[in-house]
Short mmCIF file of C-alpha atoms and ligand atoms in Angstrom, two decimals:
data_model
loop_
_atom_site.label_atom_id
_atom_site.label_comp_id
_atom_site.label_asym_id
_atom_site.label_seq_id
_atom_site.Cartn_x
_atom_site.Cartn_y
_atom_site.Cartn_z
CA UNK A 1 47.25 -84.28 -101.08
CA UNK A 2 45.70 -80.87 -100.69
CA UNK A 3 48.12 -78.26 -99.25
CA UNK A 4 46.86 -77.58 -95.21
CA UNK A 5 46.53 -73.71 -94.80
CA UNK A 6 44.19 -71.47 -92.88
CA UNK A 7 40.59 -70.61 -94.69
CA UNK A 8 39.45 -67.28 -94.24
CA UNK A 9 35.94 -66.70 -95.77
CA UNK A 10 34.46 -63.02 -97.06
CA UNK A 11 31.78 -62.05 -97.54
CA UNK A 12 30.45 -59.74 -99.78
CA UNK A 13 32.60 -59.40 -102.79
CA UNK A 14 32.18 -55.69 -103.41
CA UNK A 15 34.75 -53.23 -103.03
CA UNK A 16 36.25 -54.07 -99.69
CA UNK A 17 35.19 -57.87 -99.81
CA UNK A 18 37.36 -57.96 -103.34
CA UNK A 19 40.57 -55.86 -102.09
CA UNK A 20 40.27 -57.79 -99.01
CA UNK A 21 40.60 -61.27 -100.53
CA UNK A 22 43.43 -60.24 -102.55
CA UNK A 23 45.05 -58.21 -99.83
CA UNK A 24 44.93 -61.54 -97.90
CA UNK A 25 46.29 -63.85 -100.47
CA UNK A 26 49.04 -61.79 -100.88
CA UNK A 27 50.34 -62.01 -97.83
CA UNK A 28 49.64 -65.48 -97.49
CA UNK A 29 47.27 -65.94 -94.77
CA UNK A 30 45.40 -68.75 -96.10
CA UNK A 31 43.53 -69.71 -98.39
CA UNK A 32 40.37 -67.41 -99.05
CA UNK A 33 36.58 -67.91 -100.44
CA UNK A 34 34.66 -64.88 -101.90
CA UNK A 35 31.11 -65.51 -101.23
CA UNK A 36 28.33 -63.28 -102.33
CA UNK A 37 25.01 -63.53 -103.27
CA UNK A 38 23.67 -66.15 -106.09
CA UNK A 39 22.74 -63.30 -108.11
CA UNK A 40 26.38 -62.06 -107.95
CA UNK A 41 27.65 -65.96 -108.71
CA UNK A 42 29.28 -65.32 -111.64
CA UNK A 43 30.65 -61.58 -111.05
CA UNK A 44 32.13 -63.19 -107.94
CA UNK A 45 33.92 -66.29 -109.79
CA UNK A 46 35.44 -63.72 -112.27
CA UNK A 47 36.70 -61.95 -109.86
CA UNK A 48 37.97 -64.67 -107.75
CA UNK A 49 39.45 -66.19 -111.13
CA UNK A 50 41.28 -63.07 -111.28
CA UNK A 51 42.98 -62.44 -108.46
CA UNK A 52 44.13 -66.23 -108.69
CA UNK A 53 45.77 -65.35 -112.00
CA UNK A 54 47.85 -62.43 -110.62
CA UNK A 55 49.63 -64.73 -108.30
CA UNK A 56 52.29 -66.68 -110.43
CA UNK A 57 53.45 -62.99 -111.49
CA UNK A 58 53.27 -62.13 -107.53
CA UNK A 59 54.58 -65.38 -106.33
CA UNK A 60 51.80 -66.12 -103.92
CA UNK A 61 50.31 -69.02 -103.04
CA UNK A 62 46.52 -69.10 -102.03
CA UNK A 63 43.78 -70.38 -102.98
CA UNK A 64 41.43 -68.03 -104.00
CA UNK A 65 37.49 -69.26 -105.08
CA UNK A 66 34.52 -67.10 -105.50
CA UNK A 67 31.14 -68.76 -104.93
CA UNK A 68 27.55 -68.02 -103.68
CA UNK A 69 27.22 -71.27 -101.61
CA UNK A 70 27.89 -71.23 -98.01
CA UNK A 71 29.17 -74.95 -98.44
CA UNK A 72 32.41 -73.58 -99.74
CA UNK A 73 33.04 -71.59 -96.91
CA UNK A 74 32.76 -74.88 -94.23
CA UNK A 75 35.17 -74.72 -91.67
CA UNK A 76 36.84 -71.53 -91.97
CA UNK A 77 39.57 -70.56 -89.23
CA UNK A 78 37.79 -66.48 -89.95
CA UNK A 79 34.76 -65.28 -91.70
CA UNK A 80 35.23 -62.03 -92.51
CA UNK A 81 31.75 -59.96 -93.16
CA UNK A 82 32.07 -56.92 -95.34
CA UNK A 83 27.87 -57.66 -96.89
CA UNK A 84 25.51 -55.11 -96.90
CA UNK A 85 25.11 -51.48 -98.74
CA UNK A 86 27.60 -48.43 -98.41
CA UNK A 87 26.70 -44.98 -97.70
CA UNK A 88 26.21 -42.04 -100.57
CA UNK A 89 27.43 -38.50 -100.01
CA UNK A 90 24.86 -36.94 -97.63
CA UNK A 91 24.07 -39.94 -95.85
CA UNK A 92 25.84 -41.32 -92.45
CA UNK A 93 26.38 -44.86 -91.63
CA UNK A 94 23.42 -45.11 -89.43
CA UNK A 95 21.38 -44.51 -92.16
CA UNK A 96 22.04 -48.23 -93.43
CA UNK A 97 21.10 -49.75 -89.88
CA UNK A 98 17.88 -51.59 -90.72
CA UNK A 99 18.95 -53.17 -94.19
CA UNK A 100 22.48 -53.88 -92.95
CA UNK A 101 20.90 -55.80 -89.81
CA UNK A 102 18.78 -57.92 -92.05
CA UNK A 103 21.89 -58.75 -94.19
CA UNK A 104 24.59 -59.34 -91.33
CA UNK A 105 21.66 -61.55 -89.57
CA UNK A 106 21.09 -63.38 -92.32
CA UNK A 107 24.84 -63.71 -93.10
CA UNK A 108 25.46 -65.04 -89.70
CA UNK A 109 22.99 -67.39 -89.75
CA UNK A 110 24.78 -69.37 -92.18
CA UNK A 111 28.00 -68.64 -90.62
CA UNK A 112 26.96 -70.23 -87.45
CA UNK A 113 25.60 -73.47 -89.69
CA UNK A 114 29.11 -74.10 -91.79
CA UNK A 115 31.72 -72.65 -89.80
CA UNK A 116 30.79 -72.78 -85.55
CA UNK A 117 34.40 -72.62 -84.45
CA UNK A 118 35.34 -69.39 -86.40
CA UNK A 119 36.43 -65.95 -85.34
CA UNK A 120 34.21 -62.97 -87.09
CA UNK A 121 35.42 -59.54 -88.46
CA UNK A 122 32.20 -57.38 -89.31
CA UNK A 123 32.82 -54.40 -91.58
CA UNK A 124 29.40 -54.26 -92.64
CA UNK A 125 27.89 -50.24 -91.24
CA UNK A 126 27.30 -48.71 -88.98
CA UNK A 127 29.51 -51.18 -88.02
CA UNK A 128 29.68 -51.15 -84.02
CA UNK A 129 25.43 -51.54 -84.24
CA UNK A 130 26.10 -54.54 -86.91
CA UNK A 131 28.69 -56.53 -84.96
CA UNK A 132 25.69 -56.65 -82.24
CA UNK A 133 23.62 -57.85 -85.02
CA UNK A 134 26.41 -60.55 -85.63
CA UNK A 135 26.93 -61.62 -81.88
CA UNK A 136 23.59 -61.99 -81.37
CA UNK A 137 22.79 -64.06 -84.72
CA UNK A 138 25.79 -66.09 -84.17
CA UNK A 139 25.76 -67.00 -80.54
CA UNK A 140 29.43 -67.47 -80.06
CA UNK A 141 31.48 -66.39 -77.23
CA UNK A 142 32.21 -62.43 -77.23
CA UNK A 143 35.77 -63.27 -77.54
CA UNK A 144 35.07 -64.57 -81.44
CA UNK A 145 32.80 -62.13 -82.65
CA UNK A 146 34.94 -58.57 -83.30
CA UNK A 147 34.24 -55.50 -85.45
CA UNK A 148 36.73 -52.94 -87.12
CA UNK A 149 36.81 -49.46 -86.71
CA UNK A 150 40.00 -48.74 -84.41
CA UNK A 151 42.20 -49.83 -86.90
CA UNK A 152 41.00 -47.97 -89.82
CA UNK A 153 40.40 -44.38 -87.89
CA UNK A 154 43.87 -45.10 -85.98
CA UNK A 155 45.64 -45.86 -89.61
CA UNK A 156 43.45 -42.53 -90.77
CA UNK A 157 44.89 -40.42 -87.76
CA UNK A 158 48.24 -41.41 -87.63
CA UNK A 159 48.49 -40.53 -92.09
CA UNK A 160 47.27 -37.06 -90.71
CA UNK A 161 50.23 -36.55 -88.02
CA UNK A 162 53.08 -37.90 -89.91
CA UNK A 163 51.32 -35.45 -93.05
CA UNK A 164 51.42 -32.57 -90.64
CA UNK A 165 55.01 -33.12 -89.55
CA UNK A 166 56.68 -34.66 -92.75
CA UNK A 167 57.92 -37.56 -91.01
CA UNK A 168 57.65 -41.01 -92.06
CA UNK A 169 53.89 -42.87 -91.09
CA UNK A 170 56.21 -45.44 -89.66
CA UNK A 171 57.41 -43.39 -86.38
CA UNK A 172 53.85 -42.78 -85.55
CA UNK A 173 52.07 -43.98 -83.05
CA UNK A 174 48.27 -43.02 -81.22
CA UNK A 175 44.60 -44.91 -81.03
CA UNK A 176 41.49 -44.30 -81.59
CA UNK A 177 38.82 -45.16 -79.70
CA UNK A 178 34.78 -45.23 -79.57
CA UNK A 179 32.28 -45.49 -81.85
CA UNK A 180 32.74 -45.43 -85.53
CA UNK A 181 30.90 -42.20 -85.79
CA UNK A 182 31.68 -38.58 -85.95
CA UNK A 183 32.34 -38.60 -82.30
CA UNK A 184 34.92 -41.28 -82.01
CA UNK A 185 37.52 -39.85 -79.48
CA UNK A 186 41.12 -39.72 -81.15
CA UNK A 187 43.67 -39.75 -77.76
CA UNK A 188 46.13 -37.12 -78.02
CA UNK A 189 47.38 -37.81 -74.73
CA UNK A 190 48.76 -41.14 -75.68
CA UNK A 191 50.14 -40.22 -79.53
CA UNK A 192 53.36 -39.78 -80.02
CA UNK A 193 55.93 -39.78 -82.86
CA UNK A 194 58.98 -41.63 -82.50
CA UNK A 195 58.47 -41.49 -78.75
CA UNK A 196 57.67 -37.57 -78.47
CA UNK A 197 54.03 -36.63 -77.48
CA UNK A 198 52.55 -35.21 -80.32
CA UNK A 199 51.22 -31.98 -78.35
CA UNK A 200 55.02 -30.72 -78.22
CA UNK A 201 55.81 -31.33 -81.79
CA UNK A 202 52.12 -29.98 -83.23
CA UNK A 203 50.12 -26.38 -82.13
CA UNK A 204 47.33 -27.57 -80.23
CA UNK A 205 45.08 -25.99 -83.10
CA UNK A 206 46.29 -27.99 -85.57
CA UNK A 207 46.32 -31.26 -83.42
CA UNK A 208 42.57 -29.99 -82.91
CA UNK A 209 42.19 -29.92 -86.75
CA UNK A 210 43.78 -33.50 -87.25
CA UNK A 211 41.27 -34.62 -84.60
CA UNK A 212 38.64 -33.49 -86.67
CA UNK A 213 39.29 -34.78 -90.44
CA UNK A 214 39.99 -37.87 -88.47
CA UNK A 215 36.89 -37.88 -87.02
CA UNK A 216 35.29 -37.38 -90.55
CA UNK A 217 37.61 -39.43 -92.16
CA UNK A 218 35.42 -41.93 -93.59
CA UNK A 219 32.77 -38.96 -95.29
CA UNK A 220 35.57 -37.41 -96.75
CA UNK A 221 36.51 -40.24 -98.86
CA UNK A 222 32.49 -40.81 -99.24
CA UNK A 223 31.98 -37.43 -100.75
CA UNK A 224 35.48 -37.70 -103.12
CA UNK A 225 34.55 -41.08 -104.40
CA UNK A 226 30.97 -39.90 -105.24
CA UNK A 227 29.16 -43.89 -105.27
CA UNK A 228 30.67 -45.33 -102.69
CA UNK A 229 32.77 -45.62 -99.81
CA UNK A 230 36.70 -46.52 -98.81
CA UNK A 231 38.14 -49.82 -99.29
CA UNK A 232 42.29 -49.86 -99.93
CA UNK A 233 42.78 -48.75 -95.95
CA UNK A 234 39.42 -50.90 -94.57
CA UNK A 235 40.50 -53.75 -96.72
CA UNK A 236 44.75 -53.33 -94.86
CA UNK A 237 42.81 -53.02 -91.54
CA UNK A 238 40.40 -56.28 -91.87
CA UNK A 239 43.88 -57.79 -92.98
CA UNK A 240 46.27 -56.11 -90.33
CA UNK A 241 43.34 -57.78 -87.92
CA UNK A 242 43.38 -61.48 -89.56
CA UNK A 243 47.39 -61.42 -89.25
CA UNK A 244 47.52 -61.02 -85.73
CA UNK A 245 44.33 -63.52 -84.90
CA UNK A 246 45.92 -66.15 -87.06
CA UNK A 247 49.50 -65.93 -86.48
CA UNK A 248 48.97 -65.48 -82.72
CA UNK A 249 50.71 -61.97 -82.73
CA UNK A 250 49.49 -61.00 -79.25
CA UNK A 251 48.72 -57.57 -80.77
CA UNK A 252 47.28 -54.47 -78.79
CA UNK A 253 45.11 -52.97 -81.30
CA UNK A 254 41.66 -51.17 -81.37
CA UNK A 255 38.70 -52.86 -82.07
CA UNK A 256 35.09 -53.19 -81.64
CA UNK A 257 34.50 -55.53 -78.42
CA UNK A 258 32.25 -56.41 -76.44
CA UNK A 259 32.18 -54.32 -73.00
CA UNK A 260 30.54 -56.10 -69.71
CA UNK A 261 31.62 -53.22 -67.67
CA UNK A 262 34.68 -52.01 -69.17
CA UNK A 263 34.59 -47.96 -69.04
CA UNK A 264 31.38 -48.48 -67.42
CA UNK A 265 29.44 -49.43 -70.12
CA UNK A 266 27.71 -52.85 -70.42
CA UNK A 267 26.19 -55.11 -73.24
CA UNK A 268 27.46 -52.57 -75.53
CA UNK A 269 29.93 -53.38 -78.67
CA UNK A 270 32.14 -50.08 -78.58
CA UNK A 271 35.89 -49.51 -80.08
CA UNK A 272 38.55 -49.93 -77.52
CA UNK A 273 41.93 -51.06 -76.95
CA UNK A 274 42.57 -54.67 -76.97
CA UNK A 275 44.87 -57.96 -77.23
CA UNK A 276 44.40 -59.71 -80.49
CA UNK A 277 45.70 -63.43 -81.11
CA UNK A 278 44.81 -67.02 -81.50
CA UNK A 279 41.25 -66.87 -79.56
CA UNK A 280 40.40 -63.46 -80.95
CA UNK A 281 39.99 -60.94 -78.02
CA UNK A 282 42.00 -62.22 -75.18
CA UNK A 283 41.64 -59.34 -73.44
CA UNK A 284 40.12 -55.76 -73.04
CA UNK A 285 42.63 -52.71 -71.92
CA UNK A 286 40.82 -50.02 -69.82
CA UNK A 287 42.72 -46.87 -69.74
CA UNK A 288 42.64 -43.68 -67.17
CA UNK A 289 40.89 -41.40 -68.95
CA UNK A 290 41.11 -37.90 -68.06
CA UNK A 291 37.42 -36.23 -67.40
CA UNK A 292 37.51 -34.13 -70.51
CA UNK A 293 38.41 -37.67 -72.75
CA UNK A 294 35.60 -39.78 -70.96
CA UNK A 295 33.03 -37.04 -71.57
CA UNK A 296 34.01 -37.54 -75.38
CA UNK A 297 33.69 -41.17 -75.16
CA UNK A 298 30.40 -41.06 -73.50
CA UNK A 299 29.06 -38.64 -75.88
CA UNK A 300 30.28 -41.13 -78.70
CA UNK A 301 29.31 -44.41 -76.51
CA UNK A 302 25.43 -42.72 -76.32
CA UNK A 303 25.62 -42.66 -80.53
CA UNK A 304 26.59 -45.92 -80.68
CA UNK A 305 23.82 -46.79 -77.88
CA UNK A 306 21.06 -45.05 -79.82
CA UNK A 307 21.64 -46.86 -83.32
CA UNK A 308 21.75 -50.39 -81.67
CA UNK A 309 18.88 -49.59 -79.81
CA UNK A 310 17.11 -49.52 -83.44
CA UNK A 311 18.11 -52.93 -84.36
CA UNK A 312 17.12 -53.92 -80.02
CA UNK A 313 19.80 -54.86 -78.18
N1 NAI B 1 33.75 -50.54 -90.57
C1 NAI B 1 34.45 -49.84 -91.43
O1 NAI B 1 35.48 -49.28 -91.10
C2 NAI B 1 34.02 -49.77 -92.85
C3 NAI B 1 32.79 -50.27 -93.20
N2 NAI B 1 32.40 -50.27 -94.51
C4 NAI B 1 31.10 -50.87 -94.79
O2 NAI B 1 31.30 -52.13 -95.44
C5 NAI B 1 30.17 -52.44 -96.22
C6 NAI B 1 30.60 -52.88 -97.61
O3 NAI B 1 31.18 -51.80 -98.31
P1 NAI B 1 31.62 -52.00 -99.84
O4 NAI B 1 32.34 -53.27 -100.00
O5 NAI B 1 32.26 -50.73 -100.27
O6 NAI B 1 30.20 -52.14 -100.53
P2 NAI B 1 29.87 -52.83 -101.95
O7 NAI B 1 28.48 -52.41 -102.30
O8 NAI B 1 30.96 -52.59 -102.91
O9 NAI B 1 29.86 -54.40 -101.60
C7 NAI B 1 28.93 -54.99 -100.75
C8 NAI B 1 28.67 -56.39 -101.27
O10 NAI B 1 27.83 -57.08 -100.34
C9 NAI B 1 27.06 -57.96 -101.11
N3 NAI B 1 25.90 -58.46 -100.36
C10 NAI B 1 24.74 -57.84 -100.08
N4 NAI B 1 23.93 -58.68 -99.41
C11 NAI B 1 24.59 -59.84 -99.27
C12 NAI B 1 24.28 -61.08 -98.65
N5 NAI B 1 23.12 -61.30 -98.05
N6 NAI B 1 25.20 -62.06 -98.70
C13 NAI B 1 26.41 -61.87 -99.30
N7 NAI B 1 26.76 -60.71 -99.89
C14 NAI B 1 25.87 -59.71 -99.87
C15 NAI B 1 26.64 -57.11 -102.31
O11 NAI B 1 26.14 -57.92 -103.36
C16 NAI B 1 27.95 -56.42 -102.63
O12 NAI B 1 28.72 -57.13 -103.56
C17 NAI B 1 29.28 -51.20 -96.19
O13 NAI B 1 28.26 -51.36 -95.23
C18 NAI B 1 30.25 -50.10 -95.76
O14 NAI B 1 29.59 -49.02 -95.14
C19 NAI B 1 33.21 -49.81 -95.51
C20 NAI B 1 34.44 -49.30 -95.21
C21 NAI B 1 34.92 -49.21 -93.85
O1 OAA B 2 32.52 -43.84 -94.28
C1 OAA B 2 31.94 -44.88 -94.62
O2 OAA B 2 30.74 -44.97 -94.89
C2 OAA B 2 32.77 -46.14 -94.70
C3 OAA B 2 33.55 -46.22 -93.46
O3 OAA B 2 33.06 -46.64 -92.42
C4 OAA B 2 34.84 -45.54 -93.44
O4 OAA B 2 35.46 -45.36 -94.49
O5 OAA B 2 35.25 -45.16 -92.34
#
């Protein structure tokens, strides 16, 4: 009889599809299908095939399959959607809005045919424009459809801080929240390392600069890498995400959610604070925000309003 575990489905079997699926199976999470496109069949198989292999020297056990048929994927507890093209030095994310909406639409599409009851993580960029794409391709309650940003730009802030100070990445603590853009708003007021606000252990001009490579954290890597962008941290923040849906960890984490309201914005899919566990977002946290912070996250929340307005929301 066939082991019962969770099935989490990728897609896209690129850089952070790949490192995602492994990152997964490693830890255990459940059984995982790489799915890309029938062109990519056999790259995708190999790769799967691989990963597989490195398990009885890892001692993990997952299933691991890599496929181009959206058969395979029937059922899954989490689709995770990493498909479409990555930005080059020079370009931003938005640049990849219309072919990343025709990918993530058509992605979802199939989604919503083999798999109706799962939660969705959408990577694909600009990502808070593309997990629109997905809620409105899928037609499942906002509470299943969620994007990442939040975790990635918190994980990239808080590497800064505990840089900057020497201490150990473990002690820190702050979010992030907006758009995944070069406005997202990084809250100083509620970072802290081992309990101490940041602004009393950092000069407020360095705090300002940590705000800022944050903030460009993702080009950074972009123009280093040359033909491509991130994956190791995206890939740990799709998984950190997974974890807490499917193990019911109650977690308060940023993510891209859908906002009736919330901050004052409406029908808008924005990073912000929230509960993650068995039904996905259980719930939104709104935070006092001091005038000078919700100036930022307007500013960011009108980005994020102008590239889904491309794609009509
Ligand atoms: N939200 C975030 O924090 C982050 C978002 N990203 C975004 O994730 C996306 C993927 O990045 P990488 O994996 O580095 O790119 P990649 O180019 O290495 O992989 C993308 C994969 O998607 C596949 N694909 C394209 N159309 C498909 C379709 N219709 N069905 C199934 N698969 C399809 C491609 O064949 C390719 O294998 C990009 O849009 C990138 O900008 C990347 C890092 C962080
Ligand atoms: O920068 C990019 O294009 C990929 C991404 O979203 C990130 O690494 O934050």
């Amino acid at each position: 009889m066939a082991i019962k575990r969770n099935k989490i489905t990728v897609v896209g079997a690129g850089f952070t599809g790949a490192t995602t699926a492994l990152m997964l199976a490693q830890k255990e999470l459940g059984n995982v299908v790489l799915l890309d496109i029938p062109q990519l069949e056999n790259p995708t198989k190999g790769k799967a095939l691989d990963m597989l292999q490195a398990s009885p020297v890892q001692k993990f056990d997952a299933q691991i399959t890599g496929t181009s048929s959206y058969d395979d994927a029937a059922d899954s507890d989490i689709v995770i959607i990493t498909a479409g093209i990555a930005r080059k030095p020079g370009m931003s994310r938005d640049d990849l809005v219309n072919t990343n909406a025709g990918i993530v639409r058509s992605v979802c599409e199939n989604v919503k045919r083999v798999a109706p009851e799962s939660i969705v993580i959408i990577l694909s960029n600009p990502v808070d424009a593309m997990t629109y794409v997905a809620y409105q391709a899928l037609g499942f309650p906002k509470n299943r459809v969620i994007g990442q940003s939040g975790v990635l730009d918190t994980a990239r802030y808080c590497t800064f801080i505990a840089q900057e100070l020497n201490v150990s990445v473990e002690d820190v603590r702050g979010f992030v929240l907006g758009g995944h853009g070069d406005d997202m708003v990084p809250l100083v007021r509620y970072s802290s390392v081992g309990g101490i606000p940041i602004d009393s252990l950092i000069p407020a001009e360095r705090i300002a600069d940590i705000v800022q490579r944050t903030r460009t954290g993702g080009g950074e890597i972009v123009s280093l890498l040359g033909n491509g962008s991130a994956y190791y941290a995206p890939a740990a923040s799709l998984v950190q995400m997974t974890e807490a849906i499917l193990k019911d960890k109650k977690r308060i984490i940023p993510v891209i959610a859908f906002l009736e309201g919330e901050y004052g914005y409406d029908n808008l899919f924005m990073g912000v604070p929230a509960l993650l566990g068995a039904d996905g977002i259980e719930k939104v946290f709104e935070l006092e925000l001091t005038a000078e912070e919700k100036a930022a996250l307007d500013k960011s929340a009108d980005s994020v309003k102008a590239v889904t307005a491309i794609i009509g929301s």
